[in-house]
Short mmCIF file of C-alpha atoms (C1' of nucleotides) in Angstrom, two decimals:
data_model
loop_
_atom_site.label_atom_id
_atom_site.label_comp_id
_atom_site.label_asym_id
_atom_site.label_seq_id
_atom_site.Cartn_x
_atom_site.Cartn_y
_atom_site.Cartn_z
CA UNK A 22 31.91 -45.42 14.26
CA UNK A 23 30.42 -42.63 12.78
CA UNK A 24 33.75 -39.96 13.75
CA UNK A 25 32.13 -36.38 12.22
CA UNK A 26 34.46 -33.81 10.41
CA UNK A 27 35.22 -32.19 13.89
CA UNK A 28 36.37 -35.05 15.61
CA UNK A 29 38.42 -36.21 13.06
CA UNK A 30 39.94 -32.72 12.95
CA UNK A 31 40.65 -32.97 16.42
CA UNK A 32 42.46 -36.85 15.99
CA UNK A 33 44.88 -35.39 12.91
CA UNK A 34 45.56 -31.87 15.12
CA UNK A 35 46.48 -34.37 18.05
CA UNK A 36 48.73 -36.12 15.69
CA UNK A 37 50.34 -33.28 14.13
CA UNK A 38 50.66 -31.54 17.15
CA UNK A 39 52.67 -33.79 18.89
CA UNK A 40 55.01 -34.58 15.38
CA UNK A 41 55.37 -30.37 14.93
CA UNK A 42 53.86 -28.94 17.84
CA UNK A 43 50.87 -25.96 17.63
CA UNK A 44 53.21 -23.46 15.76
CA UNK A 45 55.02 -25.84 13.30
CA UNK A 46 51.81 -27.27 11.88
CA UNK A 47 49.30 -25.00 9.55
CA UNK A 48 45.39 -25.71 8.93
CA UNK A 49 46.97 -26.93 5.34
CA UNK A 50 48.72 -29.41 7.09
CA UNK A 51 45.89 -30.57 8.48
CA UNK A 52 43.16 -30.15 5.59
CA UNK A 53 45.97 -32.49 3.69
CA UNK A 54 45.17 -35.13 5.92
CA UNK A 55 41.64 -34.44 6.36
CA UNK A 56 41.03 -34.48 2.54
CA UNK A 57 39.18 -31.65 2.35
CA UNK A 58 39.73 -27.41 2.14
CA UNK A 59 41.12 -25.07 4.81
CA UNK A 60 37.32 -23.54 4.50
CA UNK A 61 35.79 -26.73 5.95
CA UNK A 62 38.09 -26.57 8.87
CA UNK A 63 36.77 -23.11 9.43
CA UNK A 64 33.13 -24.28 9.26
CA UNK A 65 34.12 -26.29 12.49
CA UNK A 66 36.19 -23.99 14.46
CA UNK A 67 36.26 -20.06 14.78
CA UNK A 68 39.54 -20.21 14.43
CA UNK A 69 43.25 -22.20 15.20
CA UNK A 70 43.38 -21.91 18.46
CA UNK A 71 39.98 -23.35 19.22
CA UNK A 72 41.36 -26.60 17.66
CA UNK A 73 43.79 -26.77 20.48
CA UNK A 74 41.46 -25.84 23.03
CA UNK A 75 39.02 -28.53 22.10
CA UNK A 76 41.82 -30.88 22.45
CA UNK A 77 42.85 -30.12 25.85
CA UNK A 78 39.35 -29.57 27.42
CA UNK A 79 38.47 -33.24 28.50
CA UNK A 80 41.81 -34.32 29.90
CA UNK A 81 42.41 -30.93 31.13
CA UNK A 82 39.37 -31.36 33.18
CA UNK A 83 40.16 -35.28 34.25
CA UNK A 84 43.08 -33.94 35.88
CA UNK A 85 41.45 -31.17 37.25
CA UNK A 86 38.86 -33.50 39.04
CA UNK A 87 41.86 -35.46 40.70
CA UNK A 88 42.30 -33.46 43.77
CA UNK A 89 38.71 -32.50 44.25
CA UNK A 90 37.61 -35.41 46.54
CA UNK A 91 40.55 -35.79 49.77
CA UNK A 92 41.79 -39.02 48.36
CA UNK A 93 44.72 -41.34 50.31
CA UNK A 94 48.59 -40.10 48.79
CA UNK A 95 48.42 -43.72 47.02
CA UNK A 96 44.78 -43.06 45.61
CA UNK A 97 46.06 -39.87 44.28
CA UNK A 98 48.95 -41.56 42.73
CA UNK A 99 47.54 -44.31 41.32
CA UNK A 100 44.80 -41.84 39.61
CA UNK A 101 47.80 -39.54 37.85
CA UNK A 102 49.15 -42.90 36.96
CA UNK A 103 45.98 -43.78 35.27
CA UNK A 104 44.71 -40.13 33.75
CA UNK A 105 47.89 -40.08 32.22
CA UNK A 106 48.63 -43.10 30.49
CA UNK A 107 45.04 -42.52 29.15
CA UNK A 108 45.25 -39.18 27.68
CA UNK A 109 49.28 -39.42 26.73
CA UNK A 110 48.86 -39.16 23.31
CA UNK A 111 47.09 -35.53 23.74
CA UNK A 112 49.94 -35.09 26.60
CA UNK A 113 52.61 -35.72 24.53
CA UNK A 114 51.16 -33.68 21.71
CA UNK A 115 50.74 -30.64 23.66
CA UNK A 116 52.03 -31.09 27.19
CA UNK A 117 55.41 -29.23 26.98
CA UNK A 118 55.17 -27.41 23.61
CA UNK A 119 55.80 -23.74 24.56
CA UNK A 120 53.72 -22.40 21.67
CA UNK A 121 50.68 -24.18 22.81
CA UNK A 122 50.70 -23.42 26.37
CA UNK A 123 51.47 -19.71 25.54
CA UNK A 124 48.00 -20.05 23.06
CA UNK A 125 46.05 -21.58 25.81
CA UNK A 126 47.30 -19.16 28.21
CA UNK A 127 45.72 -16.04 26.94
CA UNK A 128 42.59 -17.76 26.35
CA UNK A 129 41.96 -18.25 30.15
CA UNK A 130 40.22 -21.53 29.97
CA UNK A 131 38.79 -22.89 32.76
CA UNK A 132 41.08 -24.95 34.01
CA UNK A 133 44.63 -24.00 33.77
CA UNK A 134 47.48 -27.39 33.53
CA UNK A 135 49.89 -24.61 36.27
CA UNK A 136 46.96 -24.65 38.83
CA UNK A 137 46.62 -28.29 38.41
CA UNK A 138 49.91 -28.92 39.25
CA UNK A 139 49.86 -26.77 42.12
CA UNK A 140 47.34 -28.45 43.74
CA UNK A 141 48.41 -32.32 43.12
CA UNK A 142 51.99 -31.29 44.49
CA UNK A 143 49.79 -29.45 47.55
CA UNK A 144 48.10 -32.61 48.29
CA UNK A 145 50.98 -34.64 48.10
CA UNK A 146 53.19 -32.32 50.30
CA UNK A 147 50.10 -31.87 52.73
CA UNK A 148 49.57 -28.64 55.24
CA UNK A 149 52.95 -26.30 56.09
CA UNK A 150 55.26 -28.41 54.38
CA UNK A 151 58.79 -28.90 55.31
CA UNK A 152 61.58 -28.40 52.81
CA UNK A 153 61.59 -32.26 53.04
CA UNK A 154 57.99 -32.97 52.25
CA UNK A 155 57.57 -30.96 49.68
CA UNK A 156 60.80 -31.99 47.84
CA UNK A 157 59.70 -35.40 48.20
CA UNK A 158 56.13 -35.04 47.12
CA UNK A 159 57.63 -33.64 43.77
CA UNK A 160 59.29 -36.48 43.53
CA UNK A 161 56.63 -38.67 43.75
CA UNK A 162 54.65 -36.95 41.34
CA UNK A 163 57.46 -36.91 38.70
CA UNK A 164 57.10 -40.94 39.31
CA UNK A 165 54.04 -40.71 39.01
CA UNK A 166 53.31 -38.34 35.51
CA UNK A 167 56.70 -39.32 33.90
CA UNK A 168 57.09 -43.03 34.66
CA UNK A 169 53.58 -43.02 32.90
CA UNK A 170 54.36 -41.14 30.14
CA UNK A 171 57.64 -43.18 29.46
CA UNK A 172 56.67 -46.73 30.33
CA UNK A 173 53.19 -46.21 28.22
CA UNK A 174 52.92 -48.25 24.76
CA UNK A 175 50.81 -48.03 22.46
CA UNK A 176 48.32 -46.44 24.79
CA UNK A 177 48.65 -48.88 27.18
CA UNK A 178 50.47 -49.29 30.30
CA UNK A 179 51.34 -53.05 31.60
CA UNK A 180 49.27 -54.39 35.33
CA UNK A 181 52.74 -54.81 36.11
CA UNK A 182 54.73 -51.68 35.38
CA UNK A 183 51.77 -49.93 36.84
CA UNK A 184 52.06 -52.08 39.88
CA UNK A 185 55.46 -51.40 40.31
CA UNK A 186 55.47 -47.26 39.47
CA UNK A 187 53.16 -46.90 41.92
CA UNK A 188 54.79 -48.66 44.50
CA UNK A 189 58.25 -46.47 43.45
CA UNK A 190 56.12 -43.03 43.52
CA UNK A 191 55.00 -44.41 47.61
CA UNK A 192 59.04 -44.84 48.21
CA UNK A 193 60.02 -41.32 47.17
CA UNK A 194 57.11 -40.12 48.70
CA UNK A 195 57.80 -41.70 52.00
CA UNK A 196 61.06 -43.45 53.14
CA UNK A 197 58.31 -46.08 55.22
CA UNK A 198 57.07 -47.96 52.24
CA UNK B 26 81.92 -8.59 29.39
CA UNK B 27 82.03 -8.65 26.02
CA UNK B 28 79.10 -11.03 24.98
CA UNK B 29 79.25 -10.48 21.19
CA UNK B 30 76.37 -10.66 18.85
CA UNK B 31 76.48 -14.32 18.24
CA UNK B 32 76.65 -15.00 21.85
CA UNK B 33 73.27 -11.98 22.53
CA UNK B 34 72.07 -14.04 19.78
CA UNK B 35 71.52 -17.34 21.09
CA UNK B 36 70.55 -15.87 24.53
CA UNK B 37 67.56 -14.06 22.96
CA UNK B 38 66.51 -17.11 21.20
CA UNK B 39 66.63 -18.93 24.36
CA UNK B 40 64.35 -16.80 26.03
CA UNK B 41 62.01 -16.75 23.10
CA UNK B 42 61.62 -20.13 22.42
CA UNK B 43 61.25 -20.98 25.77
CA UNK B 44 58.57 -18.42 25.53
CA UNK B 45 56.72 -19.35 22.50
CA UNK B 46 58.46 -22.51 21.14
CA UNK B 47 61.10 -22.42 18.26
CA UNK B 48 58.38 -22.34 15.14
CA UNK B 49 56.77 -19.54 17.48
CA UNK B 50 59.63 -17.45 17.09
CA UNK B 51 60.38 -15.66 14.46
CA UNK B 52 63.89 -14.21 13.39
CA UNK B 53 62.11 -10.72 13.64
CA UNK B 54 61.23 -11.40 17.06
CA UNK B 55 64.83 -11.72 17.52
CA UNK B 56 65.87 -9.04 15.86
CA UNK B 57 62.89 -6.83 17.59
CA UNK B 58 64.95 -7.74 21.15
CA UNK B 59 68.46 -7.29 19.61
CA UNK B 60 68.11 -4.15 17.87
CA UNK B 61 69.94 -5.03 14.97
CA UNK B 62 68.15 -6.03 11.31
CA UNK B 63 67.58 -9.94 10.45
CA UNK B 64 69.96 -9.64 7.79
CA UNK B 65 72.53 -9.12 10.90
CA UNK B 66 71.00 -12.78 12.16
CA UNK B 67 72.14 -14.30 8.90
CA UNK B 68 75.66 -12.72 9.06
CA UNK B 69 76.11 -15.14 11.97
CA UNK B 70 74.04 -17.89 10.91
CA UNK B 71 73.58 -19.47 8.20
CA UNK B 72 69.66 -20.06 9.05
CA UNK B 73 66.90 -20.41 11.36
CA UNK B 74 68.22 -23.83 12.79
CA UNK B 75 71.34 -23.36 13.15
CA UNK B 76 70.98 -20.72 16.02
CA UNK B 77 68.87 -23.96 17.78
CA UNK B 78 71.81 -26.46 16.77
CA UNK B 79 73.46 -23.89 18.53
CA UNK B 80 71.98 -23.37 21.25
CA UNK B 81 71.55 -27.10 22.54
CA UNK B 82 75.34 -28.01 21.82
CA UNK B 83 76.83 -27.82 24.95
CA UNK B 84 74.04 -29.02 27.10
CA UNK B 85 73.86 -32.17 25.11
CA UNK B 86 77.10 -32.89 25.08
CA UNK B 87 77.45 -32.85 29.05
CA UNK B 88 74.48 -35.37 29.38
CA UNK B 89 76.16 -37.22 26.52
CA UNK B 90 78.91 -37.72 28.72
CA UNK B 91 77.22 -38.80 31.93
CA UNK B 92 77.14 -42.28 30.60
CA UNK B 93 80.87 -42.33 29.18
CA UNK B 94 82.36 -43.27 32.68
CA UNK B 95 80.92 -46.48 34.87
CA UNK B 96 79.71 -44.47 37.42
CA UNK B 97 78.05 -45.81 40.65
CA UNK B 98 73.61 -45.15 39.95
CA UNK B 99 74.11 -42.72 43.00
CA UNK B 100 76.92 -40.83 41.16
CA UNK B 101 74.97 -41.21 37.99
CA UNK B 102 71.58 -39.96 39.14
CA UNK B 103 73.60 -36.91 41.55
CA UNK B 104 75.30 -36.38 37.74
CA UNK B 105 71.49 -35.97 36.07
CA UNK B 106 70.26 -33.73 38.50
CA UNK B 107 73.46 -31.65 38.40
CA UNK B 108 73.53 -31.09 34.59
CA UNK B 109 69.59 -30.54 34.60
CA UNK B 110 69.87 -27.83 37.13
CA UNK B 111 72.68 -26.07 35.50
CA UNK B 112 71.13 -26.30 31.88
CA UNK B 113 67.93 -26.03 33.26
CA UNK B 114 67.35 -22.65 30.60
CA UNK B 115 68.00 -24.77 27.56
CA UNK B 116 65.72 -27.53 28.91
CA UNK B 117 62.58 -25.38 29.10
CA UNK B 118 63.68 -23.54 26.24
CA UNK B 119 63.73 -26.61 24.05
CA UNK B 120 63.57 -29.90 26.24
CA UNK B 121 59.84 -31.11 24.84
CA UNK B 122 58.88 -28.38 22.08
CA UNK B 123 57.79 -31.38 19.16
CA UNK B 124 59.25 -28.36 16.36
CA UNK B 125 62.29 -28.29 17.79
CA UNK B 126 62.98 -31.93 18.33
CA UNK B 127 61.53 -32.14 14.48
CA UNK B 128 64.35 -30.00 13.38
CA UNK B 129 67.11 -31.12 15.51
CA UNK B 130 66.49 -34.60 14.58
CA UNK B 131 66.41 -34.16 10.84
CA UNK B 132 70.08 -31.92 11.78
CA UNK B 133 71.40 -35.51 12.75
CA UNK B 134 73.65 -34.05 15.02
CA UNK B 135 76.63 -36.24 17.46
CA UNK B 136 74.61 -36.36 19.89
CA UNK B 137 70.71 -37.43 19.63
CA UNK B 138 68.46 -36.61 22.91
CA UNK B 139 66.77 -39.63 22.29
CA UNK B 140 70.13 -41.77 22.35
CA UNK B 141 71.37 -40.18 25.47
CA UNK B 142 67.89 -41.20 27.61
CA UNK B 143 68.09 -44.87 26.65
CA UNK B 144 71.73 -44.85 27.78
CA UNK B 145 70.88 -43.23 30.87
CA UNK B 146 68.20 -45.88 31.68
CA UNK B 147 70.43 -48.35 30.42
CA UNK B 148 72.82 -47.63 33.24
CA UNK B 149 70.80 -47.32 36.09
CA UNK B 150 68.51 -50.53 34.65
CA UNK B 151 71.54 -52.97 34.65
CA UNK B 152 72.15 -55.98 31.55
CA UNK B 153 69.58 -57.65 30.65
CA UNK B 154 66.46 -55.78 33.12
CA UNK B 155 63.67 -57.57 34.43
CA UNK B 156 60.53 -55.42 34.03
CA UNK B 157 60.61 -54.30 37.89
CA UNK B 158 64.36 -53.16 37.19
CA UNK B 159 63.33 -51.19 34.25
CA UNK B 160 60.12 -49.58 36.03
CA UNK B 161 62.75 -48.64 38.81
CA UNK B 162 64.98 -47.31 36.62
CA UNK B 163 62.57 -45.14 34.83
CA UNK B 164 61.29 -43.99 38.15
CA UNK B 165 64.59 -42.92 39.53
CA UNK B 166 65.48 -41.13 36.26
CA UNK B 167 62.16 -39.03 36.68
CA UNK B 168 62.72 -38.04 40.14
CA UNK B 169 66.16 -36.64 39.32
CA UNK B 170 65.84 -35.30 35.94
CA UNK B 171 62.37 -33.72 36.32
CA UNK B 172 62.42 -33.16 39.88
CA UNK B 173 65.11 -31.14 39.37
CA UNK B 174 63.33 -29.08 36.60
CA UNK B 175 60.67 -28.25 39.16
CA UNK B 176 63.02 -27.19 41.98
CA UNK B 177 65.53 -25.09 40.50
CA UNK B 178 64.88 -21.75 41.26
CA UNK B 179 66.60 -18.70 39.64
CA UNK B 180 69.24 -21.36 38.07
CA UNK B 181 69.85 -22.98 41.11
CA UNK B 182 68.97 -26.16 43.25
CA UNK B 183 69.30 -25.44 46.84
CA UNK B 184 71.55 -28.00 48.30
CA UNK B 185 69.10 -29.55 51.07
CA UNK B 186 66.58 -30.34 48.13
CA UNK B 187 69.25 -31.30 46.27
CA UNK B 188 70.45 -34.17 49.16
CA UNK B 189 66.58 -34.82 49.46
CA UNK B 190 65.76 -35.49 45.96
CA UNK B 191 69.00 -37.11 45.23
CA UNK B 192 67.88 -39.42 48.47
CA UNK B 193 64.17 -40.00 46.58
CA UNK B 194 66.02 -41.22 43.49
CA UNK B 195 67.93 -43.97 45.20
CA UNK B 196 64.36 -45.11 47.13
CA UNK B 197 62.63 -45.08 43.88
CA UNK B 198 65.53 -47.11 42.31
CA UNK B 199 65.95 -49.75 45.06
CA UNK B 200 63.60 -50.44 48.22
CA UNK B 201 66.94 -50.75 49.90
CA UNK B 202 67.44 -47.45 50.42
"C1'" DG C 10 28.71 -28.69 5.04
"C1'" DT C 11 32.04 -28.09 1.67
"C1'" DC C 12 33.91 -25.69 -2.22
"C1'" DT C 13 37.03 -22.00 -5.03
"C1'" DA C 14 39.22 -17.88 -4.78
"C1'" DT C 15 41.48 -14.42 -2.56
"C1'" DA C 16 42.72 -11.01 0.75
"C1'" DA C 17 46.36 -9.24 3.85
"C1'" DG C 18 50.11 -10.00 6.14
"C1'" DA C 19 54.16 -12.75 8.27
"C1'" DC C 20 57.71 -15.74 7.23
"C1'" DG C 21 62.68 -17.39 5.98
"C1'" DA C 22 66.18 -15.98 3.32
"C1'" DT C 23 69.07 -13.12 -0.12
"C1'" DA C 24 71.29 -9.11 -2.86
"C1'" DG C 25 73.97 -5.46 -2.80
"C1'" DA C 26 75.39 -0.98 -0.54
"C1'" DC C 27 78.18 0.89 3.10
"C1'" DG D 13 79.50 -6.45 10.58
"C1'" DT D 14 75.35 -4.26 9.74
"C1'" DC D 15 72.19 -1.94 6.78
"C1'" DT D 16 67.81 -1.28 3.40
"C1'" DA D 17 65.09 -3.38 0.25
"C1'" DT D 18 63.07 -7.12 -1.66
"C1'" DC D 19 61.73 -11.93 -3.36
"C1'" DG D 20 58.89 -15.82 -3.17
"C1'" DT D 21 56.38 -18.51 -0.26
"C1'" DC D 22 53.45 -19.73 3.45
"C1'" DT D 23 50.13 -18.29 6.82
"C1'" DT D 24 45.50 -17.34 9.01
"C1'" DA D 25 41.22 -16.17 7.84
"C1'" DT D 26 37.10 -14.58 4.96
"C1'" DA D 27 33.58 -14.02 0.98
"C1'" DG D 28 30.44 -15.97 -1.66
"C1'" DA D 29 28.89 -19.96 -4.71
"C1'" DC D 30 26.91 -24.59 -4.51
#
DNA sequence: GTCTATAAGACGATAGAC
DNA sequence: GTCTATCGTCTTATAGAC
């Protein structure tokens, strides 16, 4: 259980992050909870925004890794479904917080949570898509990445409500199921 | 045409924290767009989070009222996607930035963001919800609300993805449909 | 790998003139 | 209603000792 000064950085950023967002919380902030001086942070990390980036990079690339193998619509689902309830504490620390995503936005990473998007909504829609389709494959993503994100608890998202998401994201995907 | 300062205020802060978050944005970057000084800010309010207060007032206040009338979960859910797309400029401005919602929340303000989702899924979840009702009901929130983020263009939600994603809701809500 | 100390500037907010 | 000037604090980040 051996966590290292960097991870643990990395856990009380996540948790700050999400309570204050990038901006609103200073390396003080964190070195309060770590214990130790804003120097020791600076051992770790060249600088703030390499905290952030560190934080994103895994589920950043789990998500990215979704719509490289041609997967069924329900695979796909299922699979946002799952990524997300498993990384929504990082999500909800920096998924929408302007300040971060204008950070991680200059520092071109390599993969970038717009593209990502993109191309889930592009598989979902499929080739040429019709006003229709593509309407409803936003729709079935929003199922999909929201319903996660609100129905999770303490990390953990029931057989059941997943069960029944999924089968909700297939309805607005596709008035046949 | 006479906007006012107050009024060229709270636009510019709009843009800005949608930008870079509200702890992103300074008053001097609001002062930088507006020409003026930041003691002209403080002229017209009395600090930093009262321009947000502010800004989210009205917006609030509509959703708050979505759930004042028993309204049909097809009236309800055209309601949400209605109000999202018309204050869709607030919602990326401030909808998920964690140092907003910090502020606004110690503010204890009328009406609460928080307060105004459970009633919502409330509503469309019906007394006492079995845990497929309140899946469904999450799922048909998500399709309108953030669907309708992601297809408003330019302030406004054409009206065949409007009767499309309106049409998704009501699937995800109830296999009925 | 962590410390103390400090630089250099940005920040929210105010005082007082006009 | 807006200005200049400023206060005190907080911020990111670095230097150098241990």
């Amino acid at each position: 259980m051996e966590a290292g000064t960097r991870q643990r950085i990395i856990e009380i950023a996540r948790e700050l992050f999400a309570a204050q967002g990038y901006a609103g919380t200073s390396i003080a902030d964190i070195t309060n909870r770590l214990g130790t001086s804003k120097a020791a942070v600076y051992y770790h990390f060249d600088n703030k925004a390499a905290i952030l980036s560190a934080l994103v990079e895994e589920p950043l690339a789990a998500y990215a890794h979704l719509t490289e193998t041609q997967a069924s619509a329900e695979d796909l689902l299922a699979a946002v479904i799952d990524t997300t309830a498993s990384y929504l504490d990082v999500i909800e620390a920096i998924g929408n917080d302007p300040s971060a995503r204008a950070v991680l936005s200059e520092l071109a990473q390599k993969h970038r949570s717009d593209d990502i998007n993109d191309a889930i909504l592009a598989a979902l829609a499929g080739p040429s898509p019709s006003t229709k389709r593509r309407v409803r494959a936003h729709a079935a993503y929003m199922v999909a990445k929201h319903g996660a994100i609100g129905l999770t608890t303490d990390g953990n998202l029931g057989a059941r409500e997943r069960t029944e998401l999924l089968a909700a994201a297939l309805r607005a995907l596709d008035a046949d199921h």
